[in-house]
Coordinates of N, CA and C and ligand atoms in Angstrom, one line a residue:
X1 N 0.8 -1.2 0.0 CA 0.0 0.0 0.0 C 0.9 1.3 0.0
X2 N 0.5 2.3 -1.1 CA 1.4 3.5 -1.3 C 1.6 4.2 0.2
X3 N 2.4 5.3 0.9 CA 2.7 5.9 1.9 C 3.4 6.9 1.2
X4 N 3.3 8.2 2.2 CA 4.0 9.2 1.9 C 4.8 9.3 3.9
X5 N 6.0 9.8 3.7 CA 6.8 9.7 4.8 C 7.7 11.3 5.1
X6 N 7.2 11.8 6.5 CA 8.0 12.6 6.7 C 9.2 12.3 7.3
X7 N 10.1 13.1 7.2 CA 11.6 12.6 7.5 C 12.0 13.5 8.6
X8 N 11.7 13.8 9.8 CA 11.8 14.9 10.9 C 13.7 14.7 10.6
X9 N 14.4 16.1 10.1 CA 15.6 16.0 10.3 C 16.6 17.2 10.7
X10 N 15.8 17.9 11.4 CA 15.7 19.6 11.5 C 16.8 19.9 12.9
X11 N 16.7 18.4 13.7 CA 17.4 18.9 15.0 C 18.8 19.6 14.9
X12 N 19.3 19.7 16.0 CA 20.9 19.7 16.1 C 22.0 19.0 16.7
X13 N 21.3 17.9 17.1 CA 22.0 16.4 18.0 C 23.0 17.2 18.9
X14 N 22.1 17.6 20.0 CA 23.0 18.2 21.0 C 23.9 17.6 21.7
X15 N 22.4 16.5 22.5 CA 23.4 15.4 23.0 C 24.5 14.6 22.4
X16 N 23.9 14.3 21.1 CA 25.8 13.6 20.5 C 26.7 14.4 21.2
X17 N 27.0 15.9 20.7 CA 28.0 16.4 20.9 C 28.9 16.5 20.0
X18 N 28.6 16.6 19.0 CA 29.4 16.1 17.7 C 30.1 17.5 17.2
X19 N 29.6 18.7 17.3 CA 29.7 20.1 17.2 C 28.9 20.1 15.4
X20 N 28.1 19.0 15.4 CA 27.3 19.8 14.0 C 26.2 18.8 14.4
X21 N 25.3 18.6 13.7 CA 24.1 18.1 13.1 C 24.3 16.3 13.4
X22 N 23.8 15.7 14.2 CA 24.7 14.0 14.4 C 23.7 13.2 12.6
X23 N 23.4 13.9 12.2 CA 23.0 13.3 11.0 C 23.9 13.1 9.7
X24 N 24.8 13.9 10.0 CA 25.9 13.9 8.9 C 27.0 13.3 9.6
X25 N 27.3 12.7 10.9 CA 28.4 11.8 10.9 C 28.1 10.4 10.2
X26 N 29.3 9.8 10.1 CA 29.5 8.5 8.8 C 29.3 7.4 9.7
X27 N 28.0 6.6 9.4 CA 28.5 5.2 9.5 C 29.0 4.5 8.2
X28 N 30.3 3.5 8.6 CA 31.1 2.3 7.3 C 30.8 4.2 6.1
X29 N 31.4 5.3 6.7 CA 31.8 6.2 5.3 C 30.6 6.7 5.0
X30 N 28.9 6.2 5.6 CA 27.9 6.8 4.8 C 27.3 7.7 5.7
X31 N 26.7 9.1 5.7 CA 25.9 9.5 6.6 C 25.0 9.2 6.8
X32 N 24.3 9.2 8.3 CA 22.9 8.4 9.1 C 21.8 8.7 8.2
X33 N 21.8 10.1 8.2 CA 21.1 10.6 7.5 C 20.7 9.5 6.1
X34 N 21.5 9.5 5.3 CA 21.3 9.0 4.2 C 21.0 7.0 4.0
X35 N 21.7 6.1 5.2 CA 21.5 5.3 6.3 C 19.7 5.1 5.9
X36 N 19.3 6.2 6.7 CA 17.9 6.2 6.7 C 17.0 7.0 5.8
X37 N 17.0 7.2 4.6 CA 16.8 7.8 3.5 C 16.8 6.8 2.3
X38 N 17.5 5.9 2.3 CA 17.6 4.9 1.9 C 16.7 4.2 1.8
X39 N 16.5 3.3 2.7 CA 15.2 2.5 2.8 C 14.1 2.8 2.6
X40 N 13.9 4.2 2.7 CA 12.3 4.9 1.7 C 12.9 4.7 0.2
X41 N 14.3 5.0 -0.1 CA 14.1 5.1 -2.0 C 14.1 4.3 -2.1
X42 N 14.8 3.0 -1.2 CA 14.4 1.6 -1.8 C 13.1 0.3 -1.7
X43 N 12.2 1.4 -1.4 CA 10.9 0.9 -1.0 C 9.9 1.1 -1.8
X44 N 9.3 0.3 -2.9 CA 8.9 0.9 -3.7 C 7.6 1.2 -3.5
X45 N 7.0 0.8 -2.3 CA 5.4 1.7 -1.7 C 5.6 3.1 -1.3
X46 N 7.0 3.5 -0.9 CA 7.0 4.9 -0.5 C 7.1 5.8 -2.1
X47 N 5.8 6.6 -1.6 CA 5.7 7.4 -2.8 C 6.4 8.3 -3.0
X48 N 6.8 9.3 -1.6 CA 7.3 10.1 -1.4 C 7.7 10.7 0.0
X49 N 9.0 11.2 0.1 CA 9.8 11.9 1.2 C 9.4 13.2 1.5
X50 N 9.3 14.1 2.5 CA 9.2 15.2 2.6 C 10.4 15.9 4.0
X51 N 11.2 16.1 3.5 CA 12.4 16.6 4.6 C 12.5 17.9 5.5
X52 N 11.6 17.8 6.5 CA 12.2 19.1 7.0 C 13.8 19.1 7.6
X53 N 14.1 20.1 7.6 CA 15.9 20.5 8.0 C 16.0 21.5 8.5
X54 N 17.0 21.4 8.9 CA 16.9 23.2 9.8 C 17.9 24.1 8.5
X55 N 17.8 25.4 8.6 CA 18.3 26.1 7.3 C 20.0 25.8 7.2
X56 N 20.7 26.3 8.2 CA 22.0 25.6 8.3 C 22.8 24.1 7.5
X57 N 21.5 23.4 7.4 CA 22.1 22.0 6.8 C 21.7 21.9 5.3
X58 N 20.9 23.1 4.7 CA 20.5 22.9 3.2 C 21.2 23.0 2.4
X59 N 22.5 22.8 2.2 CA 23.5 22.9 1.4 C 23.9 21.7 1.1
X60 N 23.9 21.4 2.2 CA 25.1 20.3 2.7 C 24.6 18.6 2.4
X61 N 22.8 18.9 3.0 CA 21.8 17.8 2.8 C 21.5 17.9 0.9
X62 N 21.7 18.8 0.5 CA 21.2 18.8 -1.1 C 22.3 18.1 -1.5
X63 N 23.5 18.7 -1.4 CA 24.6 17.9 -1.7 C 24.9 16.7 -1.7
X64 N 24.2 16.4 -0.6 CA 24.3 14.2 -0.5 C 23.1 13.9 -0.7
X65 N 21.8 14.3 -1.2 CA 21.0 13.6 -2.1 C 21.0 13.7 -3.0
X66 N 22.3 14.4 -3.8 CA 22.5 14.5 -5.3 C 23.8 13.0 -4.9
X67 N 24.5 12.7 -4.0 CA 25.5 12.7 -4.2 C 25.5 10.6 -4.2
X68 N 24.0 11.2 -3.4 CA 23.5 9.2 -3.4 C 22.6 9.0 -3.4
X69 N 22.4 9.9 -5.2 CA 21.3 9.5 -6.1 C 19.4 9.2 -4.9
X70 N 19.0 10.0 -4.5 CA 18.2 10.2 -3.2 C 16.9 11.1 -3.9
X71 N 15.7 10.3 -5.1 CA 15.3 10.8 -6.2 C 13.7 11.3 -5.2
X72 N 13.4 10.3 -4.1 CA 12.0 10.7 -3.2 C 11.8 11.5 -2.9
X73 N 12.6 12.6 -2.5 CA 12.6 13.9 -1.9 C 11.5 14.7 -2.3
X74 N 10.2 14.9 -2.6 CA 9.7 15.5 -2.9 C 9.6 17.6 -2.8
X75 N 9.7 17.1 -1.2 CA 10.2 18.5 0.0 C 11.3 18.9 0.4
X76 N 11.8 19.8 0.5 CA 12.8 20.2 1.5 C 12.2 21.3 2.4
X77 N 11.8 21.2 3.8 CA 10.7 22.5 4.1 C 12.0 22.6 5.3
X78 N 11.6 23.7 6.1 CA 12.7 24.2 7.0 C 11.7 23.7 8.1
X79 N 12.8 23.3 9.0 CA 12.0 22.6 10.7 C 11.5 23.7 11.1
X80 N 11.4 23.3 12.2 CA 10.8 24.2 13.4 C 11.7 24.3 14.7
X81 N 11.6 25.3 16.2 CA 11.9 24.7 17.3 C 12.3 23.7 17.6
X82 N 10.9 22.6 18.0 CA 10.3 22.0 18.4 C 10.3 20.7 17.4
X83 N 10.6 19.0 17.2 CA 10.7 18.4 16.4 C 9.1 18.6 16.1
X84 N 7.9 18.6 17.3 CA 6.3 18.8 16.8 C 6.2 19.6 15.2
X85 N 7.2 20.8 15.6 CA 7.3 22.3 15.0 C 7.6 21.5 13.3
X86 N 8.8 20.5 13.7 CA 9.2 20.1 12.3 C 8.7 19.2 11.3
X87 N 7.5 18.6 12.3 CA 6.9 17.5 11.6 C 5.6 18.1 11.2
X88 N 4.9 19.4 12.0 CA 3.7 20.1 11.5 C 4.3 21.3 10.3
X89 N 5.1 21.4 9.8 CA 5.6 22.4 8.5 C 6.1 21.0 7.5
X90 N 6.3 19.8 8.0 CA 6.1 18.4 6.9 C 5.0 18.5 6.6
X91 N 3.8 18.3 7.4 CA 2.5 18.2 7.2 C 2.2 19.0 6.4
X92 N 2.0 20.2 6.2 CA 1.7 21.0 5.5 C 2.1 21.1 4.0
X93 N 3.2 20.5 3.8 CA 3.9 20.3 2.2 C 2.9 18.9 1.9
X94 N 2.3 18.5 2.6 CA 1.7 17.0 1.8 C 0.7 17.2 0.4
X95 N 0.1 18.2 0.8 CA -0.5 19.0 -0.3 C -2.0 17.9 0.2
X96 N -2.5 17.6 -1.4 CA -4.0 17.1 -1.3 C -3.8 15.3 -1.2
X97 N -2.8 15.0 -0.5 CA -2.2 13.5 -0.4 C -3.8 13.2 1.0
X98 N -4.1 11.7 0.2 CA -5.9 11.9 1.1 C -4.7 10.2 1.9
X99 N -3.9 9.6 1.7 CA -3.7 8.0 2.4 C -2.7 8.2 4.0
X100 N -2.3 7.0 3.7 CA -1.3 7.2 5.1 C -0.2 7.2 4.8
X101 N 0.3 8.4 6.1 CA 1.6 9.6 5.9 C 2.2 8.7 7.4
X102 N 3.7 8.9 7.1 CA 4.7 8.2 8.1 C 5.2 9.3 8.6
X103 N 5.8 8.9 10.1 CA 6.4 10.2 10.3 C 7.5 9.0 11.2
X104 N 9.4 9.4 10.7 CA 10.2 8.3 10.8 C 11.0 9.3 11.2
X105 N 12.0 9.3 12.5 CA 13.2 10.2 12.8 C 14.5 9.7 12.0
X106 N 14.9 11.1 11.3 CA 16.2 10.7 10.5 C 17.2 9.8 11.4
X107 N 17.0 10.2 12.5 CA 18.1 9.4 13.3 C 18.1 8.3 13.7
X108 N 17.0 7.5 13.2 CA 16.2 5.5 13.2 C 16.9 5.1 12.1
X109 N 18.4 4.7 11.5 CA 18.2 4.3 10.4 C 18.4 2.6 9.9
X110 N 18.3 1.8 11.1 CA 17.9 0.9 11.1 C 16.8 0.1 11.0
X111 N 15.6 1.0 10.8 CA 14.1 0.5 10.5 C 13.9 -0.4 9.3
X112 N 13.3 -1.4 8.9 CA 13.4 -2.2 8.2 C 12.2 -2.9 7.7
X113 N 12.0 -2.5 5.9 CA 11.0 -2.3 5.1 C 9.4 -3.5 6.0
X114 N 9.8 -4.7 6.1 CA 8.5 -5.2 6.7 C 8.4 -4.8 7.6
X115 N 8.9 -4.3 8.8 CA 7.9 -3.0 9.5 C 7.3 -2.1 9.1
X116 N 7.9 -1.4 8.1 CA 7.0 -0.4 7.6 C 6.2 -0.4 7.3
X117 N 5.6 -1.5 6.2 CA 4.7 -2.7 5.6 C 3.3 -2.9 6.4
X118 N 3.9 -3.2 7.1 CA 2.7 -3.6 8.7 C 2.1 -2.5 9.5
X119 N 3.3 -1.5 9.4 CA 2.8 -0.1 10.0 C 1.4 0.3 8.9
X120 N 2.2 0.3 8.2 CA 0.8 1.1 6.9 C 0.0 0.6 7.3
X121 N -0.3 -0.9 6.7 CA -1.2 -1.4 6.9 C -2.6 -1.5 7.9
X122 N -1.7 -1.2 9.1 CA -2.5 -1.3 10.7 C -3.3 0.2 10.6
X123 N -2.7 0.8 10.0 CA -2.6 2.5 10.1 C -3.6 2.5 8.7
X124 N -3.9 2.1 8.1 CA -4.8 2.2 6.9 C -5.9 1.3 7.7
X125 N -5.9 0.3 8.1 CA -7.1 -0.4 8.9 C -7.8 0.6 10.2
X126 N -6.9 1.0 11.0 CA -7.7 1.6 12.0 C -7.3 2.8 12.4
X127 N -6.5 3.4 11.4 CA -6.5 5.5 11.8 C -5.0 5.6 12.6
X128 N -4.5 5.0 13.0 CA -3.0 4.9 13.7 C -2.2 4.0 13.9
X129 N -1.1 3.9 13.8 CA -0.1 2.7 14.2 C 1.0 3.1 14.8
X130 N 1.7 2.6 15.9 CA 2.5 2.3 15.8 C 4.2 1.9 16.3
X131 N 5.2 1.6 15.9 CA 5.8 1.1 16.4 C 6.9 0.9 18.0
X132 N 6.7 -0.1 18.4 CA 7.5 -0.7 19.6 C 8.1 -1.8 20.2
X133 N 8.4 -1.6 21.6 CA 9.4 -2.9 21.8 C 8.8 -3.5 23.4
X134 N 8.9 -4.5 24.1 CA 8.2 -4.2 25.0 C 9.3 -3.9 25.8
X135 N 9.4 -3.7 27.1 CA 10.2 -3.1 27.9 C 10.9 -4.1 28.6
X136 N 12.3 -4.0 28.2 CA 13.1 -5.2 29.2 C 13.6 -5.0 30.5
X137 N 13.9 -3.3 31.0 CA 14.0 -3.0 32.5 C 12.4 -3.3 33.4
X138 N 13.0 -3.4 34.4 CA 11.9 -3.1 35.4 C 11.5 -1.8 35.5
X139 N 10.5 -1.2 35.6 CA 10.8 0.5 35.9 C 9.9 0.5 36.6
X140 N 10.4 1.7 37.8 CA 10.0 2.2 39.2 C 9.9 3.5 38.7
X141 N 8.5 4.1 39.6 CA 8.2 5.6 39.6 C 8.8 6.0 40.7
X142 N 9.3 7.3 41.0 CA 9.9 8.0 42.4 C 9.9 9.5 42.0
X143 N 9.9 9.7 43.6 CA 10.1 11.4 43.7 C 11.1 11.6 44.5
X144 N 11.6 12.4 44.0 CA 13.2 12.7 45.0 C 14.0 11.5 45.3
X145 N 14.1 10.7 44.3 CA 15.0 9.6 44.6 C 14.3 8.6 45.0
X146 N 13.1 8.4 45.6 CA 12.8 7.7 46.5 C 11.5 7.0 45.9
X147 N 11.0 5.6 45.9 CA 10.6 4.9 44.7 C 8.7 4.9 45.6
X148 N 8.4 5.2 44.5 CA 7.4 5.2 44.5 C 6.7 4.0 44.3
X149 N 6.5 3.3 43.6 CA 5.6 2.2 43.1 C 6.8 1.6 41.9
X150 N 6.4 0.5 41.9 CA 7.3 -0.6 40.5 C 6.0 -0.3 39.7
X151 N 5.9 -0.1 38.4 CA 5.3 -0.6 37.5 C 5.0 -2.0 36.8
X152 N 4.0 -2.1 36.4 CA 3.6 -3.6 35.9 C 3.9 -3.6 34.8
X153 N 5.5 -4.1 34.6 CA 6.0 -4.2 33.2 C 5.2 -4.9 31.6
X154 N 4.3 -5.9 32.3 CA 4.0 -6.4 31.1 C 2.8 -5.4 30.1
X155 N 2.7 -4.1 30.4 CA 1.8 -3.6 29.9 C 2.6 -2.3 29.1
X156 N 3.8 -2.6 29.4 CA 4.4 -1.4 29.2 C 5.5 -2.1 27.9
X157 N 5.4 -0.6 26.6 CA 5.6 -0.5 25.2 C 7.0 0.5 25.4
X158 N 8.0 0.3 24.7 CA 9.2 1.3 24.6 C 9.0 1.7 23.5
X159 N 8.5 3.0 22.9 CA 7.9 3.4 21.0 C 9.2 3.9 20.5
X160 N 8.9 3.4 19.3 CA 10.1 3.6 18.5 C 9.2 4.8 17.0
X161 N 9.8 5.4 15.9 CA 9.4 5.5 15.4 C 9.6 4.2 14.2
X162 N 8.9 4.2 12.8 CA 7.6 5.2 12.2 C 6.6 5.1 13.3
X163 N 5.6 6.2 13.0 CA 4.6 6.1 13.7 C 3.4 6.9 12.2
X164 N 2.7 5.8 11.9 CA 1.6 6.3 10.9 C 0.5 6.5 11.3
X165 N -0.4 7.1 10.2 CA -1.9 7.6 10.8 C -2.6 8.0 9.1
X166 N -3.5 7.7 9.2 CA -4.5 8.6 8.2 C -4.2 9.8 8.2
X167 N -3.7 10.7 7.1 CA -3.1 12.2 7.2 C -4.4 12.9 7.6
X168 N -5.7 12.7 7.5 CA -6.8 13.5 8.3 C -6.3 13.6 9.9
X169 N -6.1 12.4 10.1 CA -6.5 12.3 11.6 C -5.0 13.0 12.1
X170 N -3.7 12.8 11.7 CA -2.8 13.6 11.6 C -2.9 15.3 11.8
X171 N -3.5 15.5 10.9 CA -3.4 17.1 10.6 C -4.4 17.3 11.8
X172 N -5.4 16.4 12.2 CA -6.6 17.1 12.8 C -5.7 17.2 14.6
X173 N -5.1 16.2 14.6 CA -4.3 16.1 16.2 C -3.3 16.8 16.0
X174 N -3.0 17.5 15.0 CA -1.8 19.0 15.3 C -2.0 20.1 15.1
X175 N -3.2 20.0 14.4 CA -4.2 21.1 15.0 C -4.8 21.8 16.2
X176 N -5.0 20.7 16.9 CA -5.7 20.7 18.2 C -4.7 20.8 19.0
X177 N -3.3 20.6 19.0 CA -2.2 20.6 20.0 C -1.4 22.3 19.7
X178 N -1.5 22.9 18.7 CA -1.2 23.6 18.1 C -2.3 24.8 19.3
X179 N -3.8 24.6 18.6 CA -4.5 25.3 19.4 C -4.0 25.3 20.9
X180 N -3.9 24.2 21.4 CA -3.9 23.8 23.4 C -2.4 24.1 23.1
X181 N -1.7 24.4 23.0 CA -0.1 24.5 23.2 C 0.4 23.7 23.5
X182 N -0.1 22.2 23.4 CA 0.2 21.0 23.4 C 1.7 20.6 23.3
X183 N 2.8 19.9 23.6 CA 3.7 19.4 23.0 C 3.9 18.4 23.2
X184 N 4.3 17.3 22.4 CA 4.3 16.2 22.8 C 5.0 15.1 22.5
X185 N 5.9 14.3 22.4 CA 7.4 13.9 22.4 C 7.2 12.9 21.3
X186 N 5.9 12.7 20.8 CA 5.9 11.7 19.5 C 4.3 12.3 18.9
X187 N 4.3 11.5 17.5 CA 2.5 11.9 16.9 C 1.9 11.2 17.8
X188 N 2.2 10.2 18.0 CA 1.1 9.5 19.3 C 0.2 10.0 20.1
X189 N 1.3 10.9 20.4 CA 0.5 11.7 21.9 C -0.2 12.5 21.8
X190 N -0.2 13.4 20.4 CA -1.6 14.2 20.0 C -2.3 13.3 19.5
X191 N -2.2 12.4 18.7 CA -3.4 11.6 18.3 C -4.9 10.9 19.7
X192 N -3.6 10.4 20.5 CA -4.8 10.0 21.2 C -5.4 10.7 22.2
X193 N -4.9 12.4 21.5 CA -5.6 13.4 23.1 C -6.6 13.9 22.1
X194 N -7.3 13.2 20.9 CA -7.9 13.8 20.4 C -9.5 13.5 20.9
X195 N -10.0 12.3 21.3 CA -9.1 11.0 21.5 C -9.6 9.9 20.0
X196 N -8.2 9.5 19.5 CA -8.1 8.3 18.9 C -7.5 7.3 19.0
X197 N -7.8 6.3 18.9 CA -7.2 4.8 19.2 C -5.6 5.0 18.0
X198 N -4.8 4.3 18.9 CA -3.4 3.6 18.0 C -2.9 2.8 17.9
X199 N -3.1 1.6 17.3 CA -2.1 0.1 17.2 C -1.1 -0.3 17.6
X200 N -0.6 -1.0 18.4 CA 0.8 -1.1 18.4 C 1.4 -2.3 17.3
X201 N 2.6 -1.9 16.3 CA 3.3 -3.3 16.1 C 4.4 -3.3 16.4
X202 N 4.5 -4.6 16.9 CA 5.8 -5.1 17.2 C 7.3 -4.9 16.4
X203 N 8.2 -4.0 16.9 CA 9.4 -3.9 15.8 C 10.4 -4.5 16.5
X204 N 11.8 -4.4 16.3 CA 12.7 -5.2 17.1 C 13.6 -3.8 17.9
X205 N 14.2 -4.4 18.2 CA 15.4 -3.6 19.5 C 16.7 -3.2 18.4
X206 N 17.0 -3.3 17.6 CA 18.1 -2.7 16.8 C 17.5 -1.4 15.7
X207 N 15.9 -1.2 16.1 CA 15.6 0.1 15.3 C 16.0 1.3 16.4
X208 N 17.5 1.2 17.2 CA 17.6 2.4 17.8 C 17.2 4.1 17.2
X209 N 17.3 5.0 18.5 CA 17.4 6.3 17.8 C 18.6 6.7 18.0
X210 N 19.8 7.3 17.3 CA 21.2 7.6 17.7 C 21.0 8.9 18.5
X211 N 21.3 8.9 19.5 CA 21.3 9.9 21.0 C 22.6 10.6 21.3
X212 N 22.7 9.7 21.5 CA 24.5 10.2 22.8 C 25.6 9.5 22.0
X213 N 26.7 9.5 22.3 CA 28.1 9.3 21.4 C 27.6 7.6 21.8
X214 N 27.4 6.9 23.3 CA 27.6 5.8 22.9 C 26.8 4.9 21.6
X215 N 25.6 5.6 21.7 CA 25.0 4.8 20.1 C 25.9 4.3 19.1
X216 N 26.6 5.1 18.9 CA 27.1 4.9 17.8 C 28.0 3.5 17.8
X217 N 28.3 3.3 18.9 CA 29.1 1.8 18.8 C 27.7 0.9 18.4
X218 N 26.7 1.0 19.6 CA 25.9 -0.3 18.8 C 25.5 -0.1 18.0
X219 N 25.4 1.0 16.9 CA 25.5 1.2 15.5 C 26.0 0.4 14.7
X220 N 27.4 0.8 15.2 CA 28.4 0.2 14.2 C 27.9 -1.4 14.1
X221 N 27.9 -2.1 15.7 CA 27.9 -3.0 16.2 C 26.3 -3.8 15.0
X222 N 25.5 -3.3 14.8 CA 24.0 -3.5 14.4 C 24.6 -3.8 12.6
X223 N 25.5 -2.5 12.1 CA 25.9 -3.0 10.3 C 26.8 -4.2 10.6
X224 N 27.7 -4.7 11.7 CA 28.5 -5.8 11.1 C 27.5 -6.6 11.6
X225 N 26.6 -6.9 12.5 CA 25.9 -8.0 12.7 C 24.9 -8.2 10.8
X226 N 24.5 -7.2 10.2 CA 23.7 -7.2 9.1 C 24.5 -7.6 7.9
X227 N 25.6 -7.0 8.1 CA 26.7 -7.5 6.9 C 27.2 -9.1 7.1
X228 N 27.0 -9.3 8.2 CA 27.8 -10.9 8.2 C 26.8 -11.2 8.1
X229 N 25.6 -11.2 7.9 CA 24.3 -12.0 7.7 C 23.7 -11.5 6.1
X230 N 24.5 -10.2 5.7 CA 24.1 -10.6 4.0 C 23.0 -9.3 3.8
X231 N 22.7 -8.6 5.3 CA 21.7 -7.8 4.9 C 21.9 -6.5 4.4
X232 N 22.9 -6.1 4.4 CA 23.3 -4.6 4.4 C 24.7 -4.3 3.7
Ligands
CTP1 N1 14.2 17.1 14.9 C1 13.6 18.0 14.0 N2 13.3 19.3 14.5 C2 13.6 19.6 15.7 C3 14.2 18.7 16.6 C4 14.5 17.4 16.2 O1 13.3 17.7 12.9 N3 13.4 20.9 16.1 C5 14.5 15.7 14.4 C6 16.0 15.3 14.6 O2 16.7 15.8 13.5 C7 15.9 13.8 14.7 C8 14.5 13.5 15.2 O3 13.8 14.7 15.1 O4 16.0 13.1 13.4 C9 14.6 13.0 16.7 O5 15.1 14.0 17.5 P1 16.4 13.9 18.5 O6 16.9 12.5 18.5 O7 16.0 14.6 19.7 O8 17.5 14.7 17.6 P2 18.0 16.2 18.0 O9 17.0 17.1 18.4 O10 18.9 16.6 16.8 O11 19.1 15.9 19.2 P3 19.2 16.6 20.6 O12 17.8 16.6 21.2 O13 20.2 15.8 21.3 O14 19.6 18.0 20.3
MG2 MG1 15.8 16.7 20.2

């Protein structure tokens, strides 16, 4: 089933610490960025990319999707703040696109096409989907150090992105957060303060988000495990 996919890539990876954009450092020589840009041009349900960036990196990002042939791009829109900020100025480039729109952090570039597949799918069946892991810590609530209650782990989802939706129900939950001054750390969280229901599917534990400098080893660590197995 066709999709259209925003590409939130606007940040400035503070926490890396990288002293630029952690999207343009190289894994095996290729940037993340491109890493995960990839797997939409090589998908042939994705119809179309829409990139927001922050202004600083438009040179640089034109440059390496000329440079590795990167033809989906439909958009290049400037982020926002706020990644909310970056993914509602995506929204807005979709134009009169009526199906379901992905919204995938440039810095996941491990996600992998039959998830995506399944995401649509769930997200064309019932208005949202999407992706997680279940939680392999224990996790305790506390205040001031001091623990509150254990949580009942078996209920509890660690979300990863893509996270899809019917682009109605999309636009209508960033609308409404936009209005309430909402912000909220994934599309999930407007969606279901609308309120609408959201699917979970199951993805695996190597769709990291690259955060902090250590990522990057299990990065590395995630291409030689895919390369000795033929996938990458
Ligand atoms: N992002 C964005 N616009 C923003 C902030 C983030 O498009 N205003 C994008 C990032 O480029 C990244 C994704 O959203 O692909 C997830 O955000 P995060 O991992 O927090 O990346 P950064 O914001 O770049 O990193 P940091 O929070 O450490 O500065
Ligand atoms: Mg951030």
């Amino acid at each position: 089933m066709p999709y259209q996919v925003i590409i939130p890539a606007a940040g400035q990876g503070k926490r890396m610490g990288a002293g630029k954009n952690k999207l343009l450092l190289t894994l095996e020589g290729v940037p993340v960025l491109i890493h995960t840009l990839k797997v939409f041009e090589a998908d042939p349900e994705c119809a179309g990319i829409i990139l927001p960036i922050h202004p600083d990196d438009e040179a640089e990002f034109k440059r390496l999707l000329k440079e590795y042939g990167i033809h989906k791009v439909s958009s290049l829109v400037i982020g926002g703040k706020e990644r909310q900020d970056s993914v509602y100025n995506g929204l807005k480039a979709l134009g009169s696109f009526e199906g379901v729109v992905l919204v995938h952090d440039a810095a996941r570039p491990f996600i992998k096409a039959e998830t995506i597949h399944a995401l649509v799918e769930a997200a064309s069946n019932e208005g949202g989907a999407i992706v997680a892991v279940p939680v392999k810590d224990t996790i305790k609530k506390a205040v001031n150090s001091q623990v509150i209650e254990t949580v009942e782990r078996s209920s509890l989802w660690a979300v990863q992105t893509p996270q899809a939706f019917r682009v109605s129900i999309l636009l209508k939950a960033h609308n409404k957060a936009v209005s309430e001054q909402f912000i909220g750390t994934d599309e999930s969280s407007l969606v279901e303060r609308l309120p609408h229901q959201v699917a979970i599917i199951e993805g695996d534990y190597d769709n990291i988000k690259l955060t902090t400098p250590e990522d990057l080893y299990f990065a590395e660590a995630i291409l030689r495990k895919r390369k000795d197995a033929g996938m990458k």
